[in-house]
Short mmCIF file of C-alpha atoms in Angstrom, two decimals:
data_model
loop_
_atom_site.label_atom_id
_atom_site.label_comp_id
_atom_site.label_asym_id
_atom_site.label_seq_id
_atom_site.Cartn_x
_atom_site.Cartn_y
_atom_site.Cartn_z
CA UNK A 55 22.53 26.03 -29.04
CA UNK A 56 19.90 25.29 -31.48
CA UNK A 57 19.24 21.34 -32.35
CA UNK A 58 17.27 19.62 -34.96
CA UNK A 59 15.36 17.03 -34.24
CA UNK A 60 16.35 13.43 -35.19
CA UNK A 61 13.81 12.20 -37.75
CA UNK A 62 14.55 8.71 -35.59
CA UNK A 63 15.12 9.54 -32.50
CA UNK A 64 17.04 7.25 -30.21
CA UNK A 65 15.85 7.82 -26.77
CA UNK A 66 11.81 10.14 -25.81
CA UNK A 67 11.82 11.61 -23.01
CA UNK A 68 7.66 11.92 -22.09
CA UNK A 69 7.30 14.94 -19.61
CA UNK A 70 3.61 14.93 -18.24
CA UNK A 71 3.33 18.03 -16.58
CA UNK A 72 0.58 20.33 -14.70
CA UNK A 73 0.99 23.93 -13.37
CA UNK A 74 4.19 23.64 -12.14
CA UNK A 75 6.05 26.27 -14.12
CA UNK A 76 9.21 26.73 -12.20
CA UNK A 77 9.39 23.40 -11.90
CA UNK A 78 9.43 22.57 -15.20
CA UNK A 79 11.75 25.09 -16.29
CA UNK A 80 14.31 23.54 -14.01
CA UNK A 81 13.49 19.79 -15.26
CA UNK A 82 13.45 20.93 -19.08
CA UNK A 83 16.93 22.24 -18.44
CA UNK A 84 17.95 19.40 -17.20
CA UNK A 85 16.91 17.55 -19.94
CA UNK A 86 18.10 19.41 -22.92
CA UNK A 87 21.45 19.70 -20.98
CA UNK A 88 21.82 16.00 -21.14
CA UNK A 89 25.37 14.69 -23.01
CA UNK A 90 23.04 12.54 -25.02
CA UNK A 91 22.08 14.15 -27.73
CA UNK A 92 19.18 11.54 -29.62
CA UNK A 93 16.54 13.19 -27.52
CA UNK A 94 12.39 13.99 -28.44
CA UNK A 95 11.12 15.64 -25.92
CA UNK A 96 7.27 15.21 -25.48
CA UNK A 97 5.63 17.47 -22.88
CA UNK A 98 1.95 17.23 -22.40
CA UNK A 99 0.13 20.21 -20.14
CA UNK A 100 -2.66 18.21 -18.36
CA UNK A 101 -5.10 21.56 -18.92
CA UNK A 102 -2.94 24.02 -16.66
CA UNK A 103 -5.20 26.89 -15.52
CA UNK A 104 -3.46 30.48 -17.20
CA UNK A 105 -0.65 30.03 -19.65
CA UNK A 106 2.63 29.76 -17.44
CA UNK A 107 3.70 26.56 -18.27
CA UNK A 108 3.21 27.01 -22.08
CA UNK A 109 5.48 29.93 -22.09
CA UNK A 110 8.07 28.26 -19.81
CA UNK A 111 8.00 25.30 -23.04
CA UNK A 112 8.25 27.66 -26.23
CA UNK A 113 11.52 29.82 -24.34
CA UNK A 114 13.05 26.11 -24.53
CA UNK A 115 11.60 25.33 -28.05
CA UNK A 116 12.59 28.25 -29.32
CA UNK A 117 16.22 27.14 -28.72
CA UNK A 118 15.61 23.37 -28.93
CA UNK A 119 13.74 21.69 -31.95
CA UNK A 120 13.75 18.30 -30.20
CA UNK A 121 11.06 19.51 -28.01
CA UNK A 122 6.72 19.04 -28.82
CA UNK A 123 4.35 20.71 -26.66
CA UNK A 124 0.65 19.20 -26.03
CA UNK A 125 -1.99 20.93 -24.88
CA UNK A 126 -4.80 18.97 -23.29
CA UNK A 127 -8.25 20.90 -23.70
CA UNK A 128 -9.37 19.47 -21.12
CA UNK A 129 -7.34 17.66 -17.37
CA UNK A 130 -8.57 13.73 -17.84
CA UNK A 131 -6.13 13.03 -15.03
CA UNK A 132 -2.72 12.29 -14.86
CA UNK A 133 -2.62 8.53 -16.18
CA UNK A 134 -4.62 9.89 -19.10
CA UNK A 135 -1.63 12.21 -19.24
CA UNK A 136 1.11 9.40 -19.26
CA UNK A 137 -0.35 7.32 -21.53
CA UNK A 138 -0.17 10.54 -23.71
CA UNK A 139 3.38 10.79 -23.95
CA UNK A 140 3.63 7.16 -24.41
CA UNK A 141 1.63 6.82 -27.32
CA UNK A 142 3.63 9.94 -29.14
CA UNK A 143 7.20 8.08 -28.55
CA UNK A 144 8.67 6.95 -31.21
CA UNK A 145 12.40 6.27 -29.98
CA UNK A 146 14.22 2.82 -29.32
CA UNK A 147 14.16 3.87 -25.80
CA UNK A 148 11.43 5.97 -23.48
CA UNK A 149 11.35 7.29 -20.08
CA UNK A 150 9.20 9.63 -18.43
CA UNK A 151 10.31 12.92 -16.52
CA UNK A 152 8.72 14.38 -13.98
CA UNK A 153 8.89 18.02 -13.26
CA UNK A 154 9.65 18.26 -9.69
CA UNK A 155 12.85 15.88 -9.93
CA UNK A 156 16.65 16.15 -10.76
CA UNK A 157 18.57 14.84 -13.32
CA UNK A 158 22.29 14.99 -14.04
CA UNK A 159 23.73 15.68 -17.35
CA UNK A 160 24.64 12.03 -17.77
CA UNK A 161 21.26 10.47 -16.98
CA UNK A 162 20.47 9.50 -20.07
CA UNK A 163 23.80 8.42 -21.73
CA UNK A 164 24.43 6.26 -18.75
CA UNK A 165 20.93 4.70 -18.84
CA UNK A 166 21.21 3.98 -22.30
CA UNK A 167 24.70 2.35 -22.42
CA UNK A 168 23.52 0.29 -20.29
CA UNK A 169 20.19 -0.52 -22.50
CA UNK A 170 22.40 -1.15 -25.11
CA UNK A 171 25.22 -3.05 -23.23
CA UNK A 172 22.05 -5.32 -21.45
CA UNK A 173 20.13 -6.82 -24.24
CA UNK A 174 18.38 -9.30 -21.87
CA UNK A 175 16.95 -5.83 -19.56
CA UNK A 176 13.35 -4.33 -19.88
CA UNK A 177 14.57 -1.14 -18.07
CA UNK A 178 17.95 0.58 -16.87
CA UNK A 179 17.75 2.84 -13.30
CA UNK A 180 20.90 4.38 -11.65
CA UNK A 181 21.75 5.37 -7.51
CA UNK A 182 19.79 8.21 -6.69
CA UNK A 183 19.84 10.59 -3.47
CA UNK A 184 16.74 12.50 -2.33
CA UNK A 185 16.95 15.80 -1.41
CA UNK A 186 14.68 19.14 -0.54
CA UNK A 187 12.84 21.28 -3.28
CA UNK A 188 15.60 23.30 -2.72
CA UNK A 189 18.32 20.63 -3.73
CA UNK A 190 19.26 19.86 0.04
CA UNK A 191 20.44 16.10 0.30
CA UNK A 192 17.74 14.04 3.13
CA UNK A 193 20.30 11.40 4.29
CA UNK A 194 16.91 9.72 6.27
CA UNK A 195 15.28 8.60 2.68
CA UNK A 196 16.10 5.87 0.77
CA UNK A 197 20.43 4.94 2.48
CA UNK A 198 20.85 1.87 1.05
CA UNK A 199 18.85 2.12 -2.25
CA UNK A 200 21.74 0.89 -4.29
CA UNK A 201 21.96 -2.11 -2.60
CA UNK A 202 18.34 -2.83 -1.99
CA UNK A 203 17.97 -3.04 -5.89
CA UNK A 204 21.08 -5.08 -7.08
CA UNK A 205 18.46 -7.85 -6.24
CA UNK A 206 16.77 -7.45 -9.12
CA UNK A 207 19.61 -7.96 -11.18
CA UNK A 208 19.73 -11.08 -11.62
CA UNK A 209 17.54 -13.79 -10.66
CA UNK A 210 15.10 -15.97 -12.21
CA UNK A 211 11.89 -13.72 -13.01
CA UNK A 212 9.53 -15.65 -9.87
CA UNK A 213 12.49 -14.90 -7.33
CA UNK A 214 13.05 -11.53 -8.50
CA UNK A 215 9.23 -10.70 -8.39
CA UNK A 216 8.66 -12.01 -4.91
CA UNK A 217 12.08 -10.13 -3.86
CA UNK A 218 10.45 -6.91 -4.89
CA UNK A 219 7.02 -7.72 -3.87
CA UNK A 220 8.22 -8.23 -0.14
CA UNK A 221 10.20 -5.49 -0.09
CA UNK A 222 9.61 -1.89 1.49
CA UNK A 223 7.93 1.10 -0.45
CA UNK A 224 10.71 2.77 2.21
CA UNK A 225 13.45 1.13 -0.24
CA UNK A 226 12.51 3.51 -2.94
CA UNK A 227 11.42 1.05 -5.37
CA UNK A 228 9.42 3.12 -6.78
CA UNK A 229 11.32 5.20 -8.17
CA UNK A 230 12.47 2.88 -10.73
CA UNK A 231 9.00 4.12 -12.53
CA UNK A 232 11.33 7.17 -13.90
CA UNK A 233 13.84 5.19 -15.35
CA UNK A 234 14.57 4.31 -18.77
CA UNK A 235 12.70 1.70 -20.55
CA UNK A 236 12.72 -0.18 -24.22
CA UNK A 237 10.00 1.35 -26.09
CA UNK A 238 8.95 -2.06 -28.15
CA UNK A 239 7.72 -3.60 -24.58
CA UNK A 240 5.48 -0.75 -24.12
CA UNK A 241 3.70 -1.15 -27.50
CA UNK A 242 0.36 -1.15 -26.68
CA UNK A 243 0.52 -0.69 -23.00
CA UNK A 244 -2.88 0.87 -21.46
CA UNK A 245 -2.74 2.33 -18.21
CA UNK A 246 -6.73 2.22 -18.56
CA UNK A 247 -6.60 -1.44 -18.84
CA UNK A 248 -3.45 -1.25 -15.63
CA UNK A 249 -5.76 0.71 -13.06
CA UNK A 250 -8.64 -1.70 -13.81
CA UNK A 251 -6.18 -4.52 -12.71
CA UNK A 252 -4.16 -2.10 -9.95
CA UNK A 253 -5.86 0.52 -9.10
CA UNK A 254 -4.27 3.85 -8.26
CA UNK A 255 -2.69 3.33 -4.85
CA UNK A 256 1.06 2.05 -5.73
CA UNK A 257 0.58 2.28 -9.28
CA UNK A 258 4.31 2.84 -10.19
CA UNK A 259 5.57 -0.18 -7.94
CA UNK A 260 3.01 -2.49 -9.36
CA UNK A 261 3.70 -1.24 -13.17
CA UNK A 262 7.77 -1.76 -11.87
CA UNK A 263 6.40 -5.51 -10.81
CA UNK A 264 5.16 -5.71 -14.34
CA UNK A 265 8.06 -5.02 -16.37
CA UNK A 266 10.57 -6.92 -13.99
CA UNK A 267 8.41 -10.31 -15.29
CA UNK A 268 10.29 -9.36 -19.00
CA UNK A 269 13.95 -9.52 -17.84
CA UNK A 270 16.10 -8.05 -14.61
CA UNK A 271 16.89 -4.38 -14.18
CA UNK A 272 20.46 -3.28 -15.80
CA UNK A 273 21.51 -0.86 -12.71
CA UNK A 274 24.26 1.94 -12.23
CA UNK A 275 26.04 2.72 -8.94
CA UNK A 276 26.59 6.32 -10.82
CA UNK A 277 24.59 8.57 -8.74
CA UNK A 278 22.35 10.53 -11.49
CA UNK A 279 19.02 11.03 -10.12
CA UNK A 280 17.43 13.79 -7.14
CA UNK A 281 14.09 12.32 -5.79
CA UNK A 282 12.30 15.07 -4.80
CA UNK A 283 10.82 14.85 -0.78
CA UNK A 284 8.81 16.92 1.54
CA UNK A 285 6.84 18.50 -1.29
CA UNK A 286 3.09 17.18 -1.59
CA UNK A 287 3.08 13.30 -3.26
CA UNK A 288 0.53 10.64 -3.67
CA UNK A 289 2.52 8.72 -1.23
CA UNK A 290 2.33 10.68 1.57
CA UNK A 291 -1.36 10.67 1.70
CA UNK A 292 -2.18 9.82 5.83
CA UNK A 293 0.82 9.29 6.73
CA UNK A 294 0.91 12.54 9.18
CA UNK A 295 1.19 12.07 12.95
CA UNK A 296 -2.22 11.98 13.78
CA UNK A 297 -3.51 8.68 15.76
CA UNK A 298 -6.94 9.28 13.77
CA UNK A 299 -8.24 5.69 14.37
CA UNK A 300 -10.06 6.10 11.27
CA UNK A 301 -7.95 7.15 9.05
CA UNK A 302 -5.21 4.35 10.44
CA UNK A 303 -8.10 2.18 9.41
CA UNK A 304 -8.62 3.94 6.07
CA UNK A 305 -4.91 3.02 5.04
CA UNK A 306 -4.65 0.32 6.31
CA UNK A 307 -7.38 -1.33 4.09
CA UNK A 308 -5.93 0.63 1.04
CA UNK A 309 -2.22 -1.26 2.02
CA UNK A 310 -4.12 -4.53 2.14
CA UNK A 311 -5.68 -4.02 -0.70
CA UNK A 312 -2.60 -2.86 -2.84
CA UNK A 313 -0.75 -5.73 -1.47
CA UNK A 314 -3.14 -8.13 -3.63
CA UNK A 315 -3.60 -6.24 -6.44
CA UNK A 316 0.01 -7.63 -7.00
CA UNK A 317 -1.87 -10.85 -7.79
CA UNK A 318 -3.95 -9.49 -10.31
CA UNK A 319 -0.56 -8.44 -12.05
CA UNK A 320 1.07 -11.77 -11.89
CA UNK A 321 1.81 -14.33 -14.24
CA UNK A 322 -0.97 -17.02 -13.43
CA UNK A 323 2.18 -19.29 -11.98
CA UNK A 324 3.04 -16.27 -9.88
CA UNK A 325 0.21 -16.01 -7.85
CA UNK A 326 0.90 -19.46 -5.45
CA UNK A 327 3.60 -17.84 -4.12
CA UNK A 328 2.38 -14.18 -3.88
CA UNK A 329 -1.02 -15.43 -1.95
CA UNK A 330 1.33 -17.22 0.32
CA UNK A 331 3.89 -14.73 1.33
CA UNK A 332 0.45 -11.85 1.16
CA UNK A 333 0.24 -12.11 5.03
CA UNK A 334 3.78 -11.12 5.80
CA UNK A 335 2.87 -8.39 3.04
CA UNK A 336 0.56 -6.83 4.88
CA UNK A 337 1.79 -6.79 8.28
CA UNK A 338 5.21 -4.78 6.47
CA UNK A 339 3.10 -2.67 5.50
CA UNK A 340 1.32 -1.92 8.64
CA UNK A 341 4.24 -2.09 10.52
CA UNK A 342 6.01 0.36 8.30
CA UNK A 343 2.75 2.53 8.43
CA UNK A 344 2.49 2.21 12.54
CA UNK A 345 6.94 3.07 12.22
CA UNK A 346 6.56 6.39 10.44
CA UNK A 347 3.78 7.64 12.69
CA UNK A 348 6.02 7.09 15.58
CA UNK A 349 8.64 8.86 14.04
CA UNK A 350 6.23 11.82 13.30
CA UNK A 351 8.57 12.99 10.46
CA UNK A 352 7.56 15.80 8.60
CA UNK A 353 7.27 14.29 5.53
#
């Protein structure tokens, strides 16, 4: 089917993407199979080596005029990247796709009746399983992620800040980074300026933080989202079953030192109460580090 793109569309869909053909192919046709129509579709190639993922993106345009295709000349990294497909949104609504996750055909519809039903939410998420590359459910990750996140909900904005500031990474809390977002409360977001307050380690749980401050999260119990597991992630750096003393060290600082950066992202009236309940922060987090290594999952 071919489409035309809306002159205004209602909902981008940013797709920051590096040499992950297959991949892609199996996100984009995820995405232009979605019930909800008032789609652009903004894919930026962070400098891919060859030309595999450019093909994979003019088959789809070919047959899909909602879609733009970025090359970067150059890889700047993948926040660079983000910001990228940010800045070239112009819909009431944005989100951004990954290429190694799943989405199901009502993803977006659902996400953005509930946008539009939830005036007072910054952002709209849905129950999600996560399963194998090759689409195998993990029961282990994230059981009760539905019900960890119907706490931020409702709330006032301090309790529902500190709820998701104590809770687990484990939760899958940050996942909520790929859900779908109003557009206007992004207007002249930097992740530049973000890093410099957050740094890299748990950047998507600290941006999450962020936009929680601006209203509670408008949540389905649909289940319309695949986390990818097991393949190589950011979050799974040292977290193998090695007792490497120094490397337990090594994380260990980098947990402490995400755990304040929440400070830096806090509302000045915020940060009483974060420094306070920091201590229990950090032993979580060791204790959740010191949990998994006894476990020795796989991934």
């Amino acid at each position: 089917m071919n489409f035309r793109r809306d002159s205004v569309p209602r909902v981008s869909i940013g797709m920051p993407v590096y040499n992950r053909p297959q991949e892609l192919r199996r996100a984009l046709t995820a995405i232009v199979e979605q019930t909800y129509p008032h789609l652009e579709i903004i894919v930026s190639d962070n400098a891919s080596p060859g030309d595999d993922v450019e093909k994979v993106v003019h088959e789809f345009m070919s047959r899909d005029g909602r879609i733009q295709y970025y090359r970067q000349a150059e890889n700047y990294g993948a926040e660079h990247n983000f910001q990228f497909v940010l800045d070239k949104a112009t819909g009431d609504y944005f989100m951004w796709a990954s290429d190694d996750d799943w989405r199901e055909p009502g993803f977006v519809e659902e996400l953005s009746a509930l946008l539009t039903a939830h005036p007072e939410s910054p952002m709209a998420f849905c129950n999600f399983i996560a399963v194998l590359e090759t689409g195998e459910p993990v029961r282990h990750y994230y059981p009760d992620f539905y019900s960890k996140m119907k706490q931020f909900t409702r709330n006032p904005a301090l309790v529902r800040r500190l709820l998701f500031f104590l809770q687990s990474g484990r939760g899958g809390k940050a996942n909520l980074f790929y859900g779908l977002f109003r557009r206007q409360l992004l207007d002249g977001f930097s992740f530049d300026w973000f890093i410099r307050k957050s740094g890299r380690f748990g950047m998507d749980m600290l941006f999450v933080f962020w936009i929680l401050g601006k209203g509670p999260l408008a949540l389905s119990d649909k289940c319309l989202y695949r986390c990818t597991v097991g393949n190589k992630k950011f979050y799974q750096d040292g977290t193998g079953t090695s007792w490497n003393m120094r490397a337990v060290l090594k994380k260990s600082a980098e947990y402490s030192n995400y755990a304040f950066r929440y400070l830096l992202v806090a509302d000045r009236g915020e940060r009483l109460f974060l420094g306070m309940l920091l201590p229990i922060k950090v032993v979580l987090l060791a204790g959740g580090m010191i949990r998994r290594r006894l476990e020795k999952r796989p991934f």
